[in-house]
XYZ file of C-alpha atoms in Angstrom:
777
model
C -16.398 0.250 1.948
C -20.244 0.405 3.283
C -21.957 4.332 3.120
C -24.056 4.729 6.345
C -27.491 6.965 5.209
C -26.957 10.424 8.712
C -30.986 10.468 8.306
C -32.271 10.077 11.894
C -34.042 6.927 12.523
C -32.828 5.606 9.755
C -29.777 2.060 9.680
C -29.190 1.889 6.118
C -26.196 0.940 5.483
C -25.376 0.428 1.026
C -23.709 -2.660 1.472
C -27.062 -4.193 2.658
C -28.837 -2.606 0.923
C -30.070 -1.874 -3.384
C -30.533 2.271 -2.739
C -28.941 4.433 -4.023
C -26.431 7.034 -1.443
C -26.001 11.014 -1.854
C -23.158 13.037 -0.859
C -24.189 16.168 0.590
C -23.288 18.927 -1.829
C -20.383 21.086 -1.245
C -22.452 23.896 -2.471
C -22.373 26.203 1.442
C -26.542 27.173 1.209
C -27.250 23.916 -0.182
C -25.731 21.878 2.242
C -27.368 24.082 5.094
C -30.701 23.419 3.698
C -29.989 19.621 3.901
C -28.577 19.751 7.188
C -31.712 21.783 8.064
C -33.858 18.901 7.108
C -32.510 16.293 8.776
C -32.870 17.985 11.582
C -28.993 16.807 13.315
C -28.299 19.786 15.246
C -24.433 17.537 15.268
C -24.135 18.983 11.988
C -24.458 22.037 11.713
C -21.190 22.326 13.176
C -19.466 21.379 10.209
C -18.106 22.688 6.624
C -20.024 21.986 3.695
C -16.478 20.386 2.287
C -16.479 17.964 5.513
C -19.853 17.104 5.114
C -19.095 17.019 1.574
C -16.573 14.064 2.136
C -18.059 11.844 5.020
C -21.808 12.380 5.235
C -23.791 10.698 2.766
C -27.547 9.961 2.765
C -29.896 7.333 0.650
C -32.039 7.554 -2.348
C -35.325 6.865 0.496
C -35.166 10.535 1.834
C -36.356 12.343 -1.605
C -38.856 13.060 -3.784
C -38.464 9.737 -6.680
C -39.375 13.066 -9.453
C -35.933 13.816 -7.937
C -33.924 10.684 -8.434
C -33.375 10.306 -12.338
C -29.930 8.123 -14.145
C -27.073 9.181 -16.170
C -26.398 5.887 -17.952
C -27.939 2.535 -16.842
C -25.308 1.653 -14.165
C -24.804 5.653 -13.337
C -28.576 7.307 -10.304
C -27.974 10.953 -9.848
C -29.952 13.603 -8.095
C -31.095 16.790 -10.639
C -28.630 19.474 -9.143
C -32.051 21.080 -7.161
C -32.827 17.873 -4.923
C -33.343 18.668 -1.835
C -34.461 16.096 0.807
C -37.475 16.303 2.383
C -38.397 12.100 3.543
C -37.506 11.959 7.085
C -38.735 9.554 10.082
C -39.107 12.764 12.793
C -41.326 10.063 16.094
C -40.155 6.568 15.201
C -37.859 7.123 18.445
C -40.072 8.538 20.471
C -41.402 4.650 20.464
C -39.017 4.290 22.430
C -37.194 7.185 25.002
C -34.952 4.834 26.756
C -32.640 3.767 23.868
C -30.010 6.406 22.497
C -29.093 7.286 19.355
C -26.113 8.710 17.794
C -27.693 10.584 15.485
C -29.667 13.248 18.142
C -32.021 14.586 16.743
C -33.068 18.880 17.117
C -36.041 20.716 18.263
C -37.223 23.293 15.853
C -39.158 27.141 16.929
C -42.243 28.314 15.681
C -39.101 29.890 12.901
C -37.103 27.331 11.751
C -41.084 25.622 11.268
C -42.306 28.480 9.185
C -39.099 28.538 6.745
C -39.931 24.790 5.939
C -42.655 24.876 4.903
C -41.927 27.517 2.751
C -39.162 25.299 0.883
C -40.856 22.496 1.096
C -43.732 23.952 -0.796
C -42.014 25.905 -3.448
C -39.955 22.400 -3.111
C -43.531 21.237 -4.066
C -44.570 23.346 -6.986
C -41.353 22.535 -8.788
C -41.344 18.837 -8.055
C -44.983 18.930 -10.197
C -44.293 21.120 -12.874
C -41.470 18.494 -13.697
C -43.983 15.587 -13.022
C -45.618 17.488 -15.512
C -43.073 18.223 -17.300
C -41.658 14.367 -17.677
C -46.033 12.938 -18.668
C -45.590 15.713 -21.739
C -42.228 14.186 -22.694
C -42.184 10.649 -24.411
C -42.493 7.798 -22.266
C -38.999 7.203 -23.386
C -38.117 10.048 -23.342
C -35.476 12.761 -20.203
C -34.896 15.636 -19.335
C -31.761 17.695 -20.963
C -30.151 16.911 -17.156
C -30.789 13.398 -17.380
C -29.329 12.305 -21.294
C -30.090 8.256 -22.336
C -27.131 5.981 -24.514
C -28.339 6.034 -27.418
C -27.699 2.113 -28.872
C -24.115 2.811 -29.898
C -23.094 3.570 -26.344
C -24.711 0.907 -24.574
C -22.996 -1.488 -26.710
C -19.625 -0.148 -27.235
C -20.530 0.138 -22.857
C -21.594 -3.378 -22.708
C -18.229 -4.272 -25.108
C -15.944 -2.165 -22.154
C -17.494 -3.491 -19.105
C -16.759 -7.585 -20.475
C -12.914 -6.664 -21.628
C -13.101 -5.262 -17.827
C -13.816 -8.285 -16.671
C -11.269 -9.863 -18.326
C -8.252 -8.219 -17.177
C -9.656 -8.217 -13.349
C -9.786 -11.573 -14.036
C -6.016 -11.894 -15.390
C -5.053 -9.444 -11.656
C -7.137 -11.704 -9.508
C -5.375 -15.404 -10.757
C -2.211 -13.838 -11.580
C -2.134 -14.438 -15.847
C 0.193 -12.321 -16.664
C -0.987 -10.580 -20.189
C 2.055 -10.841 -22.623
C 2.582 -15.828 -22.677
C 6.425 -15.778 -23.240
C 5.447 -19.655 -24.833
C 8.926 -19.163 -26.894
C 12.676 -16.717 -28.013
C 10.628 -15.630 -30.805
C 9.438 -12.391 -29.732
C 6.681 -12.996 -33.333
C 5.469 -16.592 -31.708
C 3.954 -14.431 -28.494
C 0.495 -14.792 -27.525
C -1.413 -12.400 -25.401
C -2.963 -13.982 -22.883
C -5.990 -10.901 -22.561
C -6.756 -11.553 -26.960
C -6.992 -14.523 -26.362
C -8.968 -14.595 -22.914
C -10.694 -12.348 -25.421
C -11.569 -14.728 -28.414
C -12.398 -17.116 -26.129
C -15.289 -15.033 -24.718
C -16.149 -14.112 -28.271
C -16.989 -18.129 -28.273
C -18.837 -18.610 -25.154
C -21.386 -16.787 -27.287
C -20.690 -13.223 -25.511
C -22.763 -10.626 -27.823
C -20.959 -7.062 -27.380
C -17.467 -9.169 -27.632
C -18.925 -9.977 -30.585
C -20.410 -6.971 -32.405
C -17.326 -5.056 -32.260
C -15.292 -7.176 -33.457
C -18.033 -7.806 -36.253
C -17.996 -3.979 -36.245
C -14.359 -4.198 -36.695
C -12.351 -3.706 -39.840
C -10.463 -6.690 -41.831
C -6.360 -5.340 -40.967
C -7.922 -3.817 -38.383
C -6.385 -4.657 -35.093
C -9.221 -5.721 -32.836
C -7.237 -4.980 -29.178
C -4.469 -3.139 -29.632
C -1.414 -3.007 -27.542
C -2.241 1.322 -27.032
C -6.276 0.171 -26.296
C -4.334 -3.173 -23.541
C -2.871 -0.301 -21.735
C -5.206 1.896 -21.135
C -7.803 -1.261 -19.186
C -5.183 -1.626 -17.223
C -4.300 1.551 -15.930
C -8.090 2.280 -15.878
C -8.366 -1.187 -14.203
C -5.435 0.168 -11.163
C -6.345 4.042 -11.009
C -9.844 2.818 -9.855
C -8.844 -0.090 -7.255
C -6.515 2.034 -5.764
C -8.815 5.463 -5.597
C -11.435 2.879 -3.534
C -8.508 1.974 -0.470
C -7.075 6.129 -1.140
C -11.047 7.158 -0.552
C -10.842 4.974 3.501
C -7.029 5.975 3.471
C -8.730 10.179 3.383
C -11.178 8.969 5.870
C -9.510 7.530 8.782
C -7.390 10.777 8.556
C -3.700 10.030 9.346
C -0.841 7.158 8.147
C 2.640 6.095 7.737
C 4.282 5.483 4.733
C 5.985 2.286 3.684
C 8.064 0.322 1.194
C 8.826 -2.232 -0.130
C 12.430 -3.890 -1.332
C 13.447 -2.849 -5.244
C 12.046 -4.276 -8.150
C 13.095 -4.497 -11.230
C 10.592 -3.640 -14.261
C 11.600 -2.699 -17.962
C 15.631 -2.391 -16.123
C 14.381 -0.051 -14.060
C 13.800 0.441 -10.887
C 10.909 0.844 -8.468
C 9.974 0.975 -5.594
C 7.152 -0.807 -3.320
C 4.925 2.208 -1.188
C 2.189 0.999 1.365
C 0.249 3.047 3.490
C -0.924 1.901 7.110
C -4.310 3.238 8.547
C -6.700 2.235 10.932
C -9.728 2.989 8.639
C -13.556 4.195 10.035
C -14.447 -0.228 11.512
C -11.164 1.037 13.360
C -9.010 -1.937 11.921
C -5.350 -1.341 11.517
C -4.254 -2.262 7.081
C -1.508 -2.036 4.916
C -2.260 -1.652 1.377
C 0.081 -2.170 -1.693
C -0.432 1.174 -3.095
C 1.469 1.868 -6.358
C 5.718 1.062 -7.608
C 7.146 4.281 -7.993
C 10.834 4.508 -10.060
C 13.956 4.780 -7.755
C 15.550 6.996 -10.140
C 17.989 10.341 -8.960
C 19.363 10.968 -5.439
C 18.258 11.061 -2.056
C 16.453 14.546 -3.057
C 14.721 13.400 -6.434
C 13.323 11.083 -4.116
C 11.725 13.311 -1.519
C 10.384 15.520 -4.019
C 8.951 12.666 -5.834
C 7.547 10.891 -3.017
C 5.344 14.127 -1.470
C 3.849 14.562 -4.988
C 3.442 10.517 -5.510
C 1.117 11.700 -2.052
C -0.294 14.866 -2.147
C -0.845 16.011 -5.492
C -1.582 12.373 -7.084
C -3.464 11.185 -4.338
C -4.753 13.702 -2.778
C -2.812 12.892 0.746
C -1.863 15.807 3.378
C 2.445 14.832 4.585
C 1.799 16.674 7.708
C -0.992 13.512 8.476
C 2.282 11.428 8.531
C 3.008 10.094 11.311
C 5.789 7.779 10.385
C 7.664 6.054 7.676
C 9.128 2.524 7.813
C 11.367 1.350 4.382
C 12.905 -1.823 3.804
C 15.850 -1.676 2.046
C 18.207 -4.224 1.890
C 21.961 -3.987 0.163
C 22.685 -0.813 -2.029
C 19.319 0.924 -1.893
C 20.174 1.565 1.987
C 22.109 4.079 3.204
C 19.318 6.120 0.427
C 16.614 5.223 1.225
C 17.730 6.403 5.539
C 18.605 9.666 3.691
C 15.589 10.155 2.267
C 13.804 8.897 6.363
C 16.090 11.853 7.113
C 14.853 15.267 4.925
C 11.576 13.555 5.040
C 11.570 14.216 8.933
C 13.141 16.975 8.746
C 11.134 18.855 6.446
C 7.708 16.660 8.438
C 8.573 16.152 12.106
C 5.885 14.072 13.753
C 6.599 11.177 10.798
C 8.565 9.253 12.216
C 10.419 6.462 11.215
C 11.295 3.192 13.219
C 12.117 -0.563 11.977
C 9.342 -2.557 9.788
C 7.650 -4.456 11.486
C 7.757 -8.028 8.731
C 11.284 -7.797 9.607
C 13.585 -8.528 12.260
C 15.498 -5.549 14.232
C 18.042 -7.571 13.899
C 17.454 -8.634 10.860
C 17.319 -4.760 10.023
C 20.511 -3.619 11.678
C 22.464 -5.349 9.138
C 20.703 -4.418 6.312
C 21.616 -0.809 7.360
C 25.621 -1.322 8.121
C 26.509 0.116 4.652
C 29.880 -2.212 5.101
C 30.537 -4.562 1.854
C 31.836 -7.899 3.783
C 28.298 -7.166 6.124
C 26.780 -6.619 3.042
C 28.451 -9.412 0.765
C 26.917 -11.210 3.977
C 22.591 -9.821 4.177
C 22.766 -10.757 0.316
C 24.151 -14.421 0.865
C 21.417 -14.927 3.039
C 19.464 -13.843 0.085
C 20.672 -16.590 -2.426
C 20.061 -18.610 -0.222
C 17.198 -18.555 1.059
C 15.855 -18.617 -2.403
C 18.702 -22.511 -3.190
C 16.469 -24.149 -0.290
C 13.896 -23.286 -1.712
C 14.295 -26.528 -3.888
C 12.831 -29.761 -2.194
C 16.342 -30.918 -3.575
C 18.866 -29.276 -2.202
C 16.484 -28.385 1.764
C 17.194 -32.431 1.168
C 20.940 -32.509 0.756
C 20.677 -29.731 3.447
C 19.304 -32.412 6.033
C 21.382 -35.073 5.703
C 24.722 -32.973 5.805
C 23.276 -31.619 8.730
C 22.716 -35.789 10.394
C 26.385 -36.713 9.360
C 28.234 -33.644 10.650
C 25.859 -34.019 13.882
C 25.653 -37.774 14.105
C 27.736 -36.687 17.393
C 25.321 -34.734 18.756
C 21.355 -35.587 17.339
C 19.934 -33.046 19.174
C 22.530 -30.282 18.054
C 20.952 -31.883 14.886
C 17.547 -32.050 14.507
C 16.452 -29.314 16.420
C 19.303 -27.685 13.406
C 17.483 -29.372 11.111
C 14.280 -27.766 12.058
C 14.603 -24.536 12.802
C 15.881 -23.728 8.874
C 13.031 -25.739 7.595
C 10.902 -22.678 8.585
C 11.690 -19.725 6.950
C 14.921 -18.581 9.210
C 16.760 -16.333 7.027
C 13.485 -14.436 8.561
C 14.389 -14.648 11.960
C 16.557 -12.640 15.170
C 18.404 -15.806 15.810
C 19.975 -16.477 12.020
C 23.635 -15.171 11.637
C 23.678 -17.977 15.092
C 21.797 -20.239 12.885
C 23.542 -19.551 10.062
C 27.567 -20.497 11.355
C 25.900 -23.023 13.156
C 24.586 -24.783 8.895
C 28.116 -23.390 7.629
C 29.749 -26.765 8.310
C 26.717 -29.348 6.483
C 26.361 -26.091 4.199
C 29.162 -26.207 2.207
C 29.621 -30.176 2.564
C 26.229 -30.446 0.844
C 26.421 -28.053 -1.978
C 30.232 -28.810 -2.876
C 28.279 -32.719 -3.177
C 25.003 -30.807 -4.671
C 27.328 -29.030 -7.058
C 29.350 -32.166 -8.328
C 25.986 -34.244 -9.590
C 23.933 -31.017 -10.791
C 26.955 -28.758 -12.297
C 24.802 -26.167 -10.624
C 27.012 -22.403 -10.372
C 25.020 -20.676 -8.034
C 25.148 -23.272 -5.066
C 29.000 -23.136 -5.596
C 29.454 -19.408 -5.931
C 27.158 -19.185 -2.334
C 29.686 -22.380 -1.280
C 32.585 -19.688 -2.340
C 31.725 -17.323 -0.509
C 31.040 -19.349 2.595
C 34.879 -19.870 2.585
C 36.050 -17.209 3.379
C 37.158 -16.529 6.251
C 36.530 -12.408 6.078
C 32.449 -13.284 5.872
C 32.986 -16.227 8.014
C 34.556 -13.655 10.718
C 31.120 -11.240 9.875
C 28.859 -13.289 9.806
C 30.280 -13.886 13.700
C 30.790 -10.965 14.605
C 27.024 -9.910 12.819
C 25.920 -13.255 15.338
C 27.378 -11.681 19.400
C 26.838 -8.110 18.089
C 23.030 -8.592 17.625
C 22.567 -10.930 20.643
C 22.535 -7.365 23.195
C 19.716 -6.709 20.754
C 18.156 -9.378 20.399
C 15.363 -10.209 22.488
C 14.498 -6.761 22.733
C 13.761 -7.037 18.943
C 10.981 -9.719 19.782
C 9.951 -7.761 22.167
C 8.779 -4.823 19.691
C 7.409 -7.237 17.571
C 5.189 -9.307 20.273
C 1.680 -8.473 21.813
C 1.084 -4.094 22.691
C 2.790 -5.545 26.418
C 6.138 -6.867 25.905
C 6.767 -3.360 22.915
C 5.967 -0.929 26.259
C 7.697 -3.233 28.408
C 10.843 -2.749 25.112
C 10.410 0.855 24.750
C 11.211 1.189 28.491
C 13.753 -0.824 28.333
C 16.525 0.032 25.051
C 17.893 2.126 27.734
C 19.222 -1.136 28.624
C 20.221 -2.407 25.155
C 21.843 0.595 24.492
C 24.479 0.283 27.872
C 25.217 -3.017 27.294
C 26.207 -2.416 23.792
C 28.798 -0.156 25.432
C 30.241 -2.041 27.784
C 31.422 -3.913 24.545
C 32.509 -0.893 22.518
C 34.802 0.402 25.536
C 35.678 -3.197 26.452
C 36.324 -4.381 22.787
C 39.603 -5.514 23.136
C 38.411 -8.599 25.173
C 35.613 -9.182 23.257
C 37.266 -9.287 20.106
C 39.799 -11.620 21.298
C 36.671 -13.944 22.458
C 35.104 -13.323 19.145
C 37.790 -14.026 16.457
C 38.770 -17.708 18.698
C 35.977 -18.561 17.618
C 35.811 -17.657 14.422
C 39.297 -19.361 14.133
C 37.902 -22.581 15.522
C 35.875 -22.571 12.242
C 38.008 -22.470 9.683
C 39.655 -25.212 11.340
C 37.021 -27.110 11.486
C 35.753 -26.084 7.676
C 39.842 -25.832 6.818
C 39.506 -22.975 5.925
C 43.508 -20.093 5.373
C 42.965 -17.604 8.625
C 44.584 -14.937 6.736
C 44.054 -10.704 5.454
C 41.714 -9.778 2.270
C 44.288 -10.282 -0.163
C 43.535 -7.100 -1.966
C 43.975 -5.364 1.115
C 47.507 -6.988 1.011
C 48.692 -5.496 -2.315
C 47.616 -2.031 -0.579
C 49.520 -2.600 2.167
C 52.992 -3.668 -0.405
C 51.427 -0.646 -2.433
C 52.697 1.835 0.756
C 55.287 -0.349 2.329
C 53.673 -0.065 5.083
C 54.535 -3.397 7.589
C 53.226 -6.461 7.440
C 49.116 -7.328 9.021
C 48.103 -9.398 11.376
C 45.253 -10.954 11.217
C 43.417 -10.254 14.254
C 44.708 -7.102 14.353
C 42.939 -6.064 10.584
C 39.821 -8.154 11.706
C 39.582 -5.820 14.232
C 40.065 -2.052 13.403
C 37.437 -3.180 9.636
C 35.073 -5.320 11.345
C 34.266 -5.372 14.433
C 34.670 -1.256 15.278
C 32.543 -0.256 12.888
C 30.124 -3.344 12.657
C 29.072 -2.335 16.511
C 30.158 1.432 15.548
C 26.920 1.289 13.590
C 24.603 -1.248 15.283
C 24.954 1.755 17.297
C 24.033 4.183 15.622
C 21.490 2.585 14.017
C 19.655 1.855 16.926
C 19.468 5.043 18.212
C 18.611 6.728 16.085
C 15.440 4.543 14.686
C 14.623 5.024 18.604
C 15.079 8.695 19.152
C 12.913 9.797 21.935
C 9.983 11.263 20.041
C 9.474 7.692 18.973
C 10.042 6.070 22.856
C 7.504 8.117 23.545
C 5.007 7.410 20.948
C 5.988 4.208 21.839
C 5.557 4.725 26.121
C 1.865 5.727 25.552
C 1.248 2.823 24.052
C -0.247 2.306 28.828
C -3.850 4.002 27.014
C -4.111 0.372 26.325
C -6.402 -1.289 28.850
C -4.367 -4.560 29.937
C -0.571 -1.911 30.039
C -1.950 0.340 32.868
C -3.313 -2.745 34.743
C 0.475 -4.677 35.331
C 1.610 -0.798 36.273
C -1.351 -0.653 38.995
C -2.885 1.729 37.239
C -0.223 5.123 38.121
C 1.131 5.684 34.085
C 1.693 8.964 32.959
C 0.461 9.767 29.641
C 0.661 13.591 30.237
C 4.383 12.870 29.780
C 4.171 12.123 26.622
C 1.308 13.239 25.013
C 2.814 16.977 23.945
C 4.271 14.667 20.799
C 0.449 14.526 19.340
C -1.286 17.362 20.551
C -2.369 18.635 17.447
C -4.104 14.947 16.192
C -6.386 16.030 19.935
C -10.329 17.021 19.223
C -9.802 18.393 22.639
C -6.088 18.964 23.692
C -7.089 21.299 26.596
C -9.282 18.605 28.692
C -6.501 15.856 28.393
C -5.821 14.996 31.570
C -9.253 15.309 33.146
C -9.926 12.435 30.675
C -6.921 10.465 31.246
C -8.141 10.827 34.570
C -11.570 9.485 33.947
C -10.352 6.883 31.495
C -7.702 5.204 34.064
C -10.510 5.384 36.869
C -14.004 3.527 34.954
C -10.661 -0.034 34.530
C -9.970 0.486 38.119
C -13.295 -0.059 39.509
C -14.176 -1.889 36.493
C -16.379 -5.290 37.565
C -14.753 -8.505 38.654
C -16.293 -9.854 34.907
C -14.733 -7.090 32.940
C -11.518 -8.068 30.838
C -8.858 -5.803 30.551
C -8.657 -5.950 26.253
C -4.684 -6.790 26.030
C -4.239 -4.224 22.410
C -5.757 -1.329 20.421
C -7.826 -2.997 18.314
C -9.360 -4.694 21.303
C -9.599 -1.403 23.029
C -11.165 0.079 19.356
C -13.556 -2.441 19.296
C -15.073 -0.573 22.423
C -18.691 0.086 22.165
C -18.137 2.721 24.779
C -14.268 4.729 23.939
C -15.891 7.049 21.639
C -16.681 9.204 25.048
C -13.446 9.641 25.319
C -12.046 11.609 21.770
C -9.399 12.216 22.612
C -8.003 8.415 23.718
C -9.836 6.806 21.318
C -7.611 9.326 18.469
C -4.522 8.890 20.432
C -5.362 4.672 20.133
C -5.444 5.506 16.137
C -3.020 7.435 15.886
C -0.095 5.188 17.693
C -1.758 2.603 15.913
C -1.470 2.645 12.381
C 2.728 3.482 13.716
C 5.235 0.807 10.683
C 6.936 -0.997 14.546
C 3.656 -1.956 15.455
C 2.849 -5.736 14.429
C -0.715 -5.796 12.170
C -3.221 -7.038 14.254
C -6.760 -8.670 13.520
C -5.241 -9.857 10.313
C -5.486 -13.240 9.768
C -4.264 -12.978 5.523
C -1.780 -12.154 4.300
C 0.354 -8.773 4.576
C 0.464 -6.742 1.044
C 4.032 -7.667 1.327
C 3.872 -11.740 1.567
C 0.965 -10.607 -1.121
C 3.217 -9.106 -3.378
C 6.376 -11.748 -3.123
C 4.096 -14.056 -4.080
C 3.034 -12.280 -7.276
C 6.685 -11.888 -7.741
C 6.496 -14.882 -7.747
C 4.342 -16.501 -9.803
C 5.770 -15.366 -13.134
C 9.445 -14.619 -14.403
C 9.901 -10.867 -14.165
C 9.718 -9.987 -17.615
C 5.538 -11.288 -17.202
C 5.682 -9.051 -14.483
C 2.422 -6.259 -14.914
C 2.950 -3.073 -12.423
C -0.759 -2.696 -12.696
C -1.686 -6.400 -12.806
C 0.033 -6.940 -9.507
C -2.272 -3.585 -8.088
C -5.369 -6.023 -8.831
C -3.975 -8.945 -7.573
C -2.196 -8.078 -4.518
C -5.384 -5.613 -3.599
C -8.201 -9.142 -4.919
C -10.543 -8.182 -1.333
C -10.853 -4.508 -2.916
C -13.808 -3.889 -4.785
C -13.546 -3.975 -7.512
C -16.299 -2.188 -9.919
C -16.698 -2.735 -13.191
C -19.898 -0.029 -14.297
C -17.268 2.735 -12.511
C -14.813 2.010 -14.420
C -16.825 1.832 -17.777
C -16.926 5.557 -16.705
C -13.438 6.052 -16.341
C -12.417 5.388 -19.487
C -15.598 7.026 -21.746
C -14.199 10.221 -19.831
C -10.543 8.983 -20.464
C -10.463 8.272 -23.711
C -13.485 9.998 -25.723
C -11.945 9.664 -29.119
C -12.999 5.458 -28.135
C -16.277 6.663 -28.353
C -18.628 4.965 -30.645
C -20.144 8.105 -31.758
C -16.668 10.057 -32.135
C -15.151 7.526 -33.940
C -17.570 8.272 -36.689
C -18.205 10.769 -37.217
C -14.244 10.870 -37.155
C -14.190 8.714 -39.586
C -17.258 11.281 -41.907
C -14.667 13.809 -42.138
C -11.586 11.034 -42.926
C -14.544 10.125 -46.064
C -15.013 13.878 -46.071
C -11.318 14.588 -46.720
C -11.225 12.182 -48.921
C -13.857 13.166 -51.418
C -12.019 17.388 -51.478
C -8.529 15.900 -51.632
C -9.949 13.150 -55.186
C -12.154 15.912 -55.952
C -8.780 17.969 -55.997
C -6.794 15.640 -57.809
C -9.770 15.034 -60.812
C -9.314 18.946 -60.940
C -5.795 19.025 -61.434
C -6.277 16.245 -63.481
C -8.127 18.202 -66.383
C -6.172 21.267 -65.766
C -3.743 19.026 -67.489
C -5.278 18.596 -69.606
C -6.176 21.230 -70.240
C -3.033 22.804 -70.916
C -1.649 19.891 -72.945
C -4.009 20.310 -75.359
C -3.926 23.141 -75.708
C 0.387 23.028 -76.124
C -0.467 20.870 -78.636
C -2.958 23.198 -80.597
C -0.044 25.762 -80.496
C 2.565 23.841 -81.819
C -0.494 22.561 -84.838
C -0.693 26.384 -85.199
C 3.597 26.828 -85.368
C 3.646 23.881 -88.323
C 0.856 25.034 -90.029
C 2.094 28.980 -90.356
C 6.436 27.307 -90.957
C 4.723 25.479 -94.600
């Protein structure tokens, strides 16, 4: 993210200049002097911490003597540096120009103090220049340490290594290449690329290699791990700086990933950056071990202690859980909302609402259906399997070609992630089983046989039909929720009708179940599947002498009723009163206001985010002005249709409450990502995981691969590595070698002295024996 200079009449930013940019000092007194010299009246009310965090001055505003380099890669200021070079008059040439950085008019007392301070600063700078002239041209002051030749070579060597690591991450190349099963023949891609660079003429790597002892590994596993950790942490810190500056964020988690036989939870953060663009970035994997309370504690520690964020500023959470992890993540969401009420639990915008609702039902038969869907998706990813399925569809629907063609189109475009997934699955059941039976016969594919066996179970067919029919009532609501801003607003207002429909089904469950059961029996007859109660349940009934149970009664009690109750409960939980109030605040978007004839009442819902607004007391008046602005616009002015479009307006900054309101709403996880032309972070993560075997997955390389758009500053990585692992520094190694040699010499001396003492004792003993022999004679 670019840094902008805070000085008046200065338009420089870091992406357009090689100049260094310096933060305002944390010391309150020095910071006050900087602000006075800047003549920025709007900065006087801010604390030194706020200024240090959000504002910069470029090097052009400092005397060159105050700017120094601590290394070839980093430019810093002297501790006493004060900005003194400013352009305070160029704006006078065009008095009609509006200036964001307004220049403060100074009194005579202010001018006198500034002159005194500048005089003292000039004397100090003159003294430093004289000191520099006396010293040798290659030497520097004590606070400007120069790197030795060994340190420069070591840093160049590290820089080359980091280039290789970054390239591995960007190109999705694993660290270890599993060529054969034997572990001793497994080669390291990292080591191979380092060797290639040395052969290609990388002098920094060559020198380091030639200086390495023959029996020492050039790039040990420990050093590889250290390099990967530094790369990962540097990339993450770049993104966290944006999150901290944006203040508000939402937490999103993905499907579990298995690293080294341990489950890990991918963590994503949603936020609006300084360019008012909504971002969702992948930041880390977190261990999934322990119960719900342990997981909540680990999440809080990760976000607050390690990342420096505040959970008080978390405005939403969404958990894309599947299988057995669903119940655990729902409990985690509840615990987080108890601690942080504004961290609203919402569905994830990447997942169709109907799929989310089905995943949330903790019933074994429903989870079997969802797991089978995931296996079908993987299985159909091969061209041969897709071709066999299309042949089977053509054969089965030869009397209804229109439906067959429609089904072919539906099952060729990520149909397992669509809102009508259960309708498509039901239509595909007969041709699916035929296709995969033939596939098993030809290819002897055990996975296809397993899927066919599962889909040929009458209980699974009943479950699919019940899910299809119950979730029909939430399908349009879910589509609107993932649509444009206007659709989301109307979806929030239509939830009452959705719940009313579900309640009507629940009140007349006997009638609805009868129709649904007949549909299941019809499908079973077509597929030649026996209509019966699960054998495990029959065994329990016989053991308890409970008598015979009819299939229709069983499926009503154990499938239909639990599914309808579970869906109703999940919808009510995911769209509580607070959640709906937040979504109804989307009426702030001008296009929604226009659709509502500018008769909106955001004030009724604004109480939810009152503490997030800069001036909550003036909100009613500001909203009135906001509505009037768009109601009486010119005919040629088009109403912005999305939050992103609205935030990009140049005059939205004159409505600070509306601006803050829109940024908070934009980060809610239920809203789709706007102005996002590339794949989402979750898609990029899945692409990385699919590109290689699970044995080759690496958390650090996953971070680099998913976040290739983030700036990779190799010099920062080198500095961070040298700070974290000083023992790897050449001087430290030399010192350790000297110590080791001294210890070896002292040990050798001690051994020689011990041997001489042993020889002297032996000689004295031999003399005593000789004297005794002589005395006896």
